[in-house]
Amino acid sequence: MDSQRILRYADDVLGGPDEAERSRLAAMADVCDPTTTRVLDELRVAAGWRCLEVGAGGGSIAAWLADRVAGLSAAGEVVGDGTVEGEVVATDIDTRHLAELAAPQLTVLRHDITRDPLPGGRPFDLVHARFVLEHLREREAVLDRLRTWLKPGGVLVLESLAGFPVESSPNPAFREAMLGIEQVLAKTIGTDSTWARGFPEPLRSRGLVDVGMSVHLPTTGGGNASARCWTLTLNRLRPRIRDLRLASDAALDEALDRLADPSFFDVGFATAIAWGWAPG
Ligand SMILES: C[S@@+](CC[C@H](N)C(=O)[O-])C[C@H]1O[C@@H](n2cnc3c(N)ncnc32)[C@H](O)[C@@H]1O
């Protein structure tokens, strides 16, 4: 393993087509979708909107948006006269976990957010990215691009990992493992889990108005989706954590045992969600 080379997310650090990655994305969606969709609801994402889902992963939010812009209720029933023409463009550098996503108003595009042009060639009412920009060294330049892809009156929603509760964990092995994940991602692909602590300023400084922010701090344990997600992430990153000597094998074994223990509870990372509107 070449730990000195500058790597990117899809250089087999995370991502990839296998079943474990599919399960990791599904667990991530189980943990985070209720908060994401609550925020999108509160922002009144509506039938007829044109939406961009950046780094769509397993596609759960793209699918939710596709129903919403088509004017379907949560139960999949048509609300209104059925003539609404919304659209969702779901992009990812790797679209293999999006292959089964299908809806008439949904387009899946293989697209690198750091360099490819405006997907579909027209600006959006909503641009949403969850757990993408913090993993990209070019996050500020990417945010500049996302800002220009908004229609006047459109809304940009960013969700990002925020590392603040981990140091205070009372479980030493869990703390060491979670900090190992944070540090290995910082050292390999340049992930910045402190970036979101400055939200919503990156939106305000780009001229967005009515900015706001919410924080979600999921409990990890009791065999829940968050515990599954961190178990899969830890298993995936363990060889690199070991390679860079960021945590002891004993601590990682113990952390995995704790995550599998139904009586264990702790809190890992938070998610910061910020939004802002383009003046219309
Ligand atoms: C942690 S996953 C999050 C997936 C999804 N947004 C979610 O929250 O469930 C990060 C996603 O960003 C994608 N990604 C990484 N680098 C990218 C890039 N340069 N352009 C577009 N997508 C990228 C990955 O392939 C992966 O699907």
mmCIF file of C-alpha atoms and ligand atoms in Angstrom:
data_model
loop_
_atom_site.group_PDB
_atom_site.id
_atom_site.type_symbol
_atom_site.label_atom_id
_atom_site.label_comp_id
_atom_site.label_asym_id
_atom_site.label_seq_id
_atom_site.Cartn_x
_atom_site.Cartn_y
_atom_site.Cartn_z
ATOM 1 C CA MET A 1 0.000 0.000 0.000
ATOM 2 C CA ASP A 2 1.393 3.402 -1.003
ATOM 3 C CA SER A 3 0.601 5.634 1.948
ATOM 4 C CA GLN A 4 2.848 8.487 0.723
ATOM 5 C CA ARG A 5 1.061 9.103 -2.610
ATOM 6 C CA ILE A 6 -1.636 11.799 -2.674
ATOM 7 C CA LEU A 7 -4.844 9.798 -2.905
ATOM 8 C CA ARG A 8 -8.457 10.669 -3.621
ATOM 9 C CA TYR A 9 -11.728 9.249 -2.270
ATOM 10 C CA ALA A 10 -12.245 6.834 -5.155
ATOM 11 C CA ASP A 11 -8.616 5.565 -5.161
ATOM 12 C CA ASP A 12 -9.805 2.545 -3.182
ATOM 13 C CA VAL A 13 -9.671 4.497 0.096
ATOM 14 C CA LEU A 14 -13.475 4.453 0.367
ATOM 15 C CA GLY A 15 -16.036 3.811 -2.385
ATOM 16 C CA GLY A 16 -15.919 0.929 -4.851
ATOM 17 C CA PRO A 17 -18.551 -1.450 -6.186
ATOM 18 C CA ASP A 18 -18.629 -4.207 -3.568
ATOM 19 C CA GLU A 19 -21.415 -5.323 -1.257
ATOM 20 C CA ALA A 20 -19.716 -3.978 1.894
ATOM 21 C CA GLU A 21 -19.648 -0.461 0.370
ATOM 22 C CA ARG A 22 -23.297 -0.799 -0.678
ATOM 23 C CA SER A 23 -24.166 -1.767 2.933
ATOM 24 C CA ARG A 24 -22.070 1.121 4.283
ATOM 25 C CA LEU A 25 -23.948 3.623 2.084
ATOM 26 C CA ALA A 26 -27.279 2.063 3.097
ATOM 27 C CA ALA A 27 -26.393 2.339 6.806
ATOM 28 C CA MET A 28 -25.311 5.982 6.247
ATOM 29 C CA ALA A 29 -28.678 6.674 4.636
ATOM 30 C CA ASP A 30 -30.531 5.000 7.534
ATOM 31 C CA VAL A 31 -28.703 7.233 10.017
ATOM 32 C CA CYS A 32 -28.924 10.517 8.112
ATOM 33 C CA ASP A 33 -31.906 10.518 5.730
ATOM 34 C CA PRO A 34 -34.534 11.409 8.357
ATOM 35 C CA THR A 35 -32.599 14.587 9.259
ATOM 36 C CA THR A 36 -31.762 15.442 5.640
ATOM 37 C CA THR A 37 -35.353 15.050 4.460
ATOM 38 C CA ARG A 38 -36.654 17.026 7.459
ATOM 39 C CA VAL A 39 -34.377 19.933 6.494
ATOM 40 C CA LEU A 40 -35.331 19.664 2.800
ATOM 41 C CA ASP A 41 -38.994 19.616 3.849
ATOM 42 C CA GLU A 42 -38.507 22.715 6.009
ATOM 43 C CA LEU A 43 -36.859 24.445 3.033
ATOM 44 C CA ARG A 44 -40.041 23.614 1.088
ATOM 45 C CA VAL A 45 -38.460 21.659 -1.733
ATOM 46 C CA ALA A 46 -41.475 21.324 -3.965
ATOM 47 C CA ALA A 47 -43.113 19.733 -6.972
ATOM 48 C CA GLY A 48 -41.686 21.056 -10.243
ATOM 49 C CA TRP A 49 -38.205 21.890 -8.846
ATOM 50 C CA ARG A 50 -35.015 21.063 -10.722
ATOM 51 C CA CYS A 51 -32.563 19.504 -8.216
ATOM 52 C CA LEU A 52 -28.923 18.438 -8.264
ATOM 53 C CA GLU A 53 -27.783 15.707 -5.858
ATOM 54 C CA VAL A 54 -23.957 15.792 -5.807
ATOM 55 C CA GLY A 55 -22.010 12.640 -4.857
ATOM 56 C CA ALA A 56 -25.294 10.737 -4.655
ATOM 57 C CA GLY A 57 -23.730 7.519 -3.233
ATOM 58 C CA GLY A 58 -26.484 4.904 -2.916
ATOM 59 C CA GLY A 59 -29.115 7.366 -4.185
ATOM 60 C CA SER A 60 -31.584 7.446 -1.284
ATOM 61 C CA ILE A 61 -31.856 11.254 -1.265
ATOM 62 C CA ALA A 62 -32.004 11.425 -5.075
ATOM 63 C CA ALA A 63 -34.931 8.958 -4.953
ATOM 64 C CA TRP A 64 -36.689 11.018 -2.252
ATOM 65 C CA LEU A 65 -36.185 14.196 -4.294
ATOM 66 C CA ALA A 66 -37.473 12.485 -7.454
ATOM 67 C CA ASP A 67 -40.772 11.702 -5.692
ATOM 68 C CA ARG A 68 -40.961 15.202 -4.249
ATOM 69 C CA VAL A 69 -40.357 17.092 -7.514
ATOM 70 C CA ALA A 70 -42.855 14.853 -9.311
ATOM 71 C CA GLY A 71 -45.502 15.792 -6.767
ATOM 72 C CA LEU A 72 -45.711 12.328 -5.141
ATOM 73 C CA SER A 73 -46.593 11.910 -1.473
ATOM 74 C CA ALA A 74 -44.418 9.867 0.937
ATOM 75 C CA ALA A 75 -46.711 6.918 0.101
ATOM 76 C CA GLY A 76 -45.927 7.323 -3.616
ATOM 77 C CA GLU A 77 -49.353 8.691 -4.498
ATOM 78 C CA VAL A 78 -49.798 11.520 -6.997
ATOM 79 C CA VAL A 79 -50.654 14.803 -5.313
ATOM 80 C CA GLY A 80 -52.390 17.328 -7.577
ATOM 81 C CA ASP A 81 -53.177 16.807 -11.255
ATOM 82 C CA GLY A 82 -50.104 14.683 -12.134
ATOM 83 C CA THR A 83 -48.793 17.154 -14.717
ATOM 84 C CA VAL A 84 -45.843 18.458 -12.682
ATOM 85 C CA GLU A 85 -42.486 18.466 -14.507
ATOM 86 C CA GLY A 86 -39.741 18.412 -11.891
ATOM 87 C CA GLU A 87 -36.313 16.951 -12.489
ATOM 88 C CA VAL A 88 -33.482 15.458 -10.415
ATOM 89 C CA VAL A 89 -29.928 15.031 -11.653
ATOM 90 C CA ALA A 90 -27.946 12.612 -9.442
ATOM 91 C CA THR A 91 -24.188 12.743 -10.020
ATOM 92 C CA ASP A 92 -21.291 10.733 -8.659
ATOM 93 C CA ILE A 93 -17.757 9.972 -9.710
ATOM 94 C CA ASP A 94 -18.806 6.316 -9.410
ATOM 95 C CA THR A 95 -22.421 5.571 -10.366
ATOM 96 C CA ARG A 96 -22.367 1.802 -9.802
ATOM 97 C CA HIS A 97 -24.527 1.988 -6.660
ATOM 98 C CA LEU A 98 -27.037 4.146 -8.566
ATOM 99 C CA ALA A 99 -27.620 1.651 -11.379
ATOM 100 C CA GLU A 100 -30.964 0.457 -10.047
ATOM 101 C CA LEU A 101 -32.316 3.918 -9.371
ATOM 102 C CA ALA A 102 -35.143 4.599 -11.789
ATOM 103 C CA ALA A 103 -37.806 7.288 -12.052
ATOM 104 C CA PRO A 104 -38.993 9.186 -15.115
ATOM 105 C CA GLN A 105 -37.834 12.511 -13.679
ATOM 106 C CA LEU A 106 -34.399 11.232 -12.533
ATOM 107 C CA THR A 107 -31.118 11.320 -14.493
ATOM 108 C CA VAL A 108 -27.951 9.638 -13.178
ATOM 109 C CA LEU A 109 -24.661 11.045 -14.474
ATOM 110 C CA ARG A 110 -21.067 9.989 -13.948
ATOM 111 C CA HIS A 111 -19.523 13.326 -13.072
ATOM 112 C CA ASP A 112 -16.488 14.619 -11.172
ATOM 113 C CA ILE A 113 -17.602 17.620 -9.149
ATOM 114 C CA THR A 114 -14.054 19.031 -9.052
ATOM 115 C CA ARG A 115 -13.811 19.511 -12.823
ATOM 116 C CA ASP A 116 -16.820 18.533 -14.958
ATOM 117 C CA PRO A 117 -19.221 21.206 -16.275
ATOM 118 C CA LEU A 118 -22.704 22.112 -15.027
ATOM 119 C CA PRO A 119 -24.639 18.816 -15.300
ATOM 120 C CA GLY A 120 -27.431 19.095 -17.827
ATOM 121 C CA GLY A 121 -26.309 22.595 -18.855
ATOM 122 C CA ARG A 122 -28.993 24.499 -16.848
ATOM 123 C CA PRO A 123 -28.965 25.857 -13.263
ATOM 124 C CA PHE A 124 -30.920 24.344 -10.365
ATOM 125 C CA ASP A 125 -33.533 25.292 -7.757
ATOM 126 C CA LEU A 126 -31.727 23.036 -5.249
ATOM 127 C CA VAL A 127 -28.117 21.867 -5.075
ATOM 128 C CA HIS A 128 -27.474 19.358 -2.270
ATOM 129 C CA ALA A 129 -24.247 17.598 -1.283
ATOM 130 C CA ARG A 130 -23.889 15.321 1.762
ATOM 131 C CA PHE A 131 -20.519 13.954 2.948
ATOM 132 C CA VAL A 132 -18.748 14.959 -0.262
ATOM 133 C CA LEU A 133 -16.958 18.329 0.012
ATOM 134 C CA GLU A 134 -15.166 17.560 3.296
ATOM 135 C CA HIS A 135 -13.431 14.678 1.464
ATOM 136 C CA LEU A 136 -12.180 16.881 -1.397
ATOM 137 C CA ARG A 137 -9.034 19.011 -1.087
ATOM 138 C CA GLU A 138 -10.588 21.485 -3.578
ATOM 139 C CA ARG A 139 -13.712 21.996 -1.395
ATOM 140 C CA GLU A 140 -13.640 25.820 -1.543
ATOM 141 C CA ALA A 141 -13.328 25.855 -5.341
ATOM 142 C CA VAL A 142 -16.062 23.197 -5.604
ATOM 143 C CA LEU A 143 -18.314 25.346 -3.438
ATOM 144 C CA ASP A 144 -17.652 28.317 -5.758
ATOM 145 C CA ARG A 145 -18.821 26.151 -8.667
ATOM 146 C CA LEU A 146 -21.939 24.874 -6.829
ATOM 147 C CA ARG A 147 -22.869 28.470 -6.019
ATOM 148 C CA THR A 148 -22.845 29.413 -9.728
ATOM 149 C CA TRP A 149 -25.060 26.420 -10.544
ATOM 150 C CA LEU A 150 -27.990 27.860 -8.536
ATOM 151 C CA LYS A 151 -30.881 29.677 -10.213
ATOM 152 C CA PRO A 152 -31.765 33.077 -8.710
ATOM 153 C CA GLY A 153 -33.936 32.140 -5.717
ATOM 154 C CA GLY A 154 -32.406 28.628 -5.563
ATOM 155 C CA VAL A 155 -31.082 27.011 -2.379
ATOM 156 C CA LEU A 156 -27.737 25.335 -1.674
ATOM 157 C CA VAL A 157 -27.668 22.707 1.095
ATOM 158 C CA LEU A 158 -24.384 21.306 2.397
ATOM 159 C CA GLU A 159 -24.002 18.485 4.893
ATOM 160 C CA SER A 160 -20.637 17.619 6.304
ATOM 161 C CA LEU A 161 -19.035 15.502 8.984
ATOM 162 C CA ALA A 162 -18.088 17.511 12.073
ATOM 163 C CA GLY A 163 -15.703 15.833 14.486
ATOM 164 C CA PHE A 164 -16.371 17.640 17.700
ATOM 165 C CA PRO A 165 -17.698 15.097 20.244
ATOM 166 C CA VAL A 166 -15.173 12.302 19.662
ATOM 167 C CA GLU A 167 -12.406 13.458 22.024
ATOM 168 C CA SER A 168 -14.814 13.465 24.966
ATOM 169 C CA SER A 169 -15.788 9.794 24.550
ATOM 170 C CA PRO A 170 -15.482 7.870 27.849
ATOM 171 C CA ASN A 171 -14.576 4.684 25.876
ATOM 172 C CA PRO A 172 -10.815 4.752 25.125
ATOM 173 C CA ALA A 173 -10.881 2.111 22.351
ATOM 174 C CA PHE A 174 -13.845 3.736 20.597
ATOM 175 C CA ARG A 175 -12.146 7.134 20.907
ATOM 176 C CA GLU A 176 -8.882 5.777 19.461
ATOM 177 C CA ALA A 177 -10.694 4.047 16.584
ATOM 178 C CA MET A 178 -12.814 7.069 15.653
ATOM 179 C CA LEU A 179 -9.827 9.412 15.822
ATOM 180 C CA GLY A 180 -7.948 6.838 13.706
ATOM 181 C CA ILE A 181 -10.678 7.090 11.045
ATOM 182 C CA GLU A 182 -10.581 10.895 11.174
ATOM 183 C CA GLN A 183 -6.781 11.032 10.935
ATOM 184 C CA VAL A 184 -6.361 8.382 8.250
ATOM 185 C CA LEU A 185 -8.827 10.191 5.986
ATOM 186 C CA ALA A 186 -7.075 13.519 6.656
ATOM 187 C CA LYS A 187 -3.653 12.049 5.886
ATOM 188 C CA THR A 188 -4.632 10.057 2.793
ATOM 189 C CA ILE A 189 -7.298 12.027 0.902
ATOM 190 C CA GLY A 190 -7.229 15.358 2.778
ATOM 191 C CA THR A 191 -10.615 15.046 4.511
ATOM 192 C CA ASP A 192 -11.289 18.039 6.770
ATOM 193 C CA SER A 193 -13.691 17.181 9.579
ATOM 194 C CA THR A 194 -13.211 20.672 11.090
ATOM 195 C CA TRP A 195 -14.476 22.526 7.986
ATOM 196 C CA ALA A 196 -18.144 22.232 8.937
ATOM 197 C CA ARG A 197 -17.515 23.908 12.322
ATOM 198 C CA GLY A 198 -17.282 27.159 10.330
ATOM 199 C CA PHE A 199 -20.748 26.719 8.757
ATOM 200 C CA PRO A 200 -22.715 28.648 7.591
ATOM 201 C CA GLU A 201 -20.011 31.248 6.774
ATOM 202 C CA PRO A 202 -18.880 29.567 3.502
ATOM 203 C CA LEU A 203 -22.437 30.101 2.215
ATOM 204 C CA ARG A 204 -22.826 33.660 3.521
ATOM 205 C CA SER A 205 -19.454 34.706 2.088
ATOM 206 C CA ARG A 206 -20.611 33.545 -1.351
ATOM 207 C CA GLY A 207 -23.535 35.966 -1.318
ATOM 208 C CA LEU A 208 -26.241 33.542 -0.196
ATOM 209 C CA VAL A 209 -28.955 34.967 2.048
ATOM 210 C CA ASP A 210 -31.309 33.638 4.754
ATOM 211 C CA VAL A 211 -28.554 31.209 5.708
ATOM 212 C CA GLY A 212 -29.196 28.694 8.449
ATOM 213 C CA MET A 213 -27.666 25.673 10.092
ATOM 214 C CA SER A 214 -28.665 22.555 11.987
ATOM 215 C CA VAL A 215 -26.571 19.885 13.723
ATOM 216 C CA HIS A 216 -27.383 16.179 13.918
ATOM 217 C CA LEU A 217 -25.540 14.076 16.485
ATOM 218 C CA PRO A 218 -26.468 10.408 16.062
ATOM 219 C CA THR A 219 -26.079 7.912 18.872
ATOM 220 C CA THR A 220 -23.822 5.005 17.953
ATOM 221 C CA GLY A 221 -24.642 1.694 19.577
ATOM 222 C CA GLY A 222 -27.262 -0.872 20.414
ATOM 223 C CA GLY A 223 -26.538 -2.484 17.034
ATOM 224 C CA ASN A 224 -28.067 0.528 15.251
ATOM 225 C CA ALA A 225 -27.359 1.822 11.730
ATOM 226 C CA SER A 226 -24.681 4.207 12.985
ATOM 227 C CA ALA A 227 -22.829 1.294 14.664
ATOM 228 C CA ARG A 228 -23.108 -0.708 11.405
ATOM 229 C CA CYS A 229 -21.833 2.229 9.368
ATOM 230 C CA TRP A 230 -18.801 2.828 11.613
ATOM 231 C CA THR A 231 -18.044 -0.915 11.789
ATOM 232 C CA LEU A 232 -17.969 -1.121 7.976
ATOM 233 C CA THR A 233 -15.922 2.090 7.727
ATOM 234 C CA LEU A 234 -13.436 0.868 10.348
ATOM 235 C CA ASN A 235 -13.044 -2.514 8.642
ATOM 236 C CA ARG A 236 -12.437 -0.762 5.321
ATOM 237 C CA LEU A 237 -9.863 1.717 6.670
ATOM 238 C CA ARG A 238 -8.158 -0.591 9.156
ATOM 239 C CA PRO A 239 -5.191 -1.565 6.916
ATOM 240 C CA ARG A 240 -4.427 2.119 6.271
ATOM 241 C CA ILE A 241 -4.837 3.022 9.973
ATOM 242 C CA ARG A 242 -2.389 0.231 10.788
ATOM 243 C CA ASP A 243 -0.021 1.287 7.969
ATOM 244 C CA LEU A 244 0.144 4.837 9.337
ATOM 245 C CA ARG A 245 0.258 3.622 12.982
ATOM 246 C CA LEU A 246 -2.725 5.777 13.972
ATOM 247 C CA ALA A 247 -4.282 3.290 16.418
ATOM 248 C CA SER A 248 -3.248 0.003 17.997
ATOM 249 C CA ASP A 249 -4.652 -3.288 16.720
ATOM 250 C CA ALA A 250 -5.845 -4.057 20.248
ATOM 251 C CA ALA A 251 -7.845 -0.808 20.355
ATOM 252 C CA LEU A 252 -9.372 -1.469 16.925
ATOM 253 C CA ASP A 253 -10.358 -5.032 17.933
ATOM 254 C CA GLU A 254 -11.913 -3.728 21.132
ATOM 255 C CA ALA A 255 -13.737 -0.909 19.288
ATOM 256 C CA LEU A 256 -15.220 -3.416 16.828
ATOM 257 C CA ASP A 257 -16.311 -5.652 19.745
ATOM 258 C CA ARG A 258 -17.943 -2.663 21.446
ATOM 259 C CA LEU A 259 -19.734 -1.607 18.247
ATOM 260 C CA ALA A 260 -21.162 -5.148 17.986
ATOM 261 C CA ASP A 261 -22.279 -5.142 21.626
ATOM 262 C CA PRO A 262 -26.014 -4.312 21.925
ATOM 263 C CA SER A 263 -25.434 -2.712 25.342
ATOM 264 C CA PHE A 264 -22.789 -0.246 24.076
ATOM 265 C CA PHE A 265 -23.697 3.404 23.439
ATOM 266 C CA ASP A 266 -21.552 6.419 22.538
ATOM 267 C CA VAL A 267 -21.583 9.352 20.116
ATOM 268 C CA GLY A 268 -19.218 9.558 17.183
ATOM 269 C CA PHE A 269 -19.142 12.427 14.735
ATOM 270 C CA ALA A 270 -21.839 15.016 14.224
ATOM 271 C CA THR A 271 -23.253 16.193 10.912
ATOM 272 C CA ALA A 272 -23.543 19.916 10.280
ATOM 273 C CA ILE A 273 -26.159 20.959 7.720
ATOM 274 C CA ALA A 274 -26.072 24.494 6.331
ATOM 275 C CA TRP A 275 -28.221 26.192 3.734
ATOM 276 C CA GLY A 276 -28.459 29.499 1.973
ATOM 277 C CA TRP A 277 -30.543 31.052 -0.811
ATOM 278 C CA ALA A 278 -29.374 32.797 -3.952
ATOM 279 C CA PRO A 279 -30.928 36.269 -4.036
ATOM 280 C CA GLY A 280 -33.859 36.049 -6.389
HETATM 281 C C1 LIG B 1 -19.453 9.361 1.944
HETATM 282 S S1 LIG B 1 -20.205 9.087 0.376
HETATM 283 C C2 LIG B 1 -21.739 9.946 0.578
HETATM 284 C C3 LIG B 1 -22.816 9.446 -0.331
HETATM 285 C C4 LIG B 1 -24.164 10.194 -0.222
HETATM 286 N N1 LIG B 1 -24.022 11.597 -0.526
HETATM 287 C C5 LIG B 1 -24.754 10.040 1.142
HETATM 288 O O1 LIG B 1 -24.628 10.923 1.990
HETATM 289 O O2 LIG B 1 -25.386 8.988 1.406
HETATM 290 C C6 LIG B 1 -19.311 10.182 -0.696
HETATM 291 C C7 LIG B 1 -19.753 10.105 -2.152
HETATM 292 O O3 LIG B 1 -19.072 11.129 -2.916
HETATM 293 C C8 LIG B 1 -18.630 10.571 -4.134
HETATM 294 N N2 LIG B 1 -17.482 11.346 -4.629
HETATM 295 C C9 LIG B 1 -16.217 11.353 -4.169
HETATM 296 N N3 LIG B 1 -15.440 12.177 -4.906
HETATM 297 C C10 LIG B 1 -16.259 12.717 -5.847
HETATM 298 C C11 LIG B 1 -16.055 13.647 -6.909
HETATM 299 N N4 LIG B 1 -14.846 14.180 -7.136
HETATM 300 N N5 LIG B 1 -17.115 13.973 -7.700
HETATM 301 C C12 LIG B 1 -18.344 13.419 -7.471
HETATM 302 N N6 LIG B 1 -18.591 12.525 -6.485
HETATM 303 C C13 LIG B 1 -17.557 12.181 -5.681
HETATM 304 C C14 LIG B 1 -18.269 9.140 -3.771
HETATM 305 O O4 LIG B 1 -18.190 8.291 -4.910
HETATM 306 C C15 LIG B 1 -19.401 8.776 -2.811
HETATM 307 O O5 LIG B 1 -20.522 8.247 -3.474
#
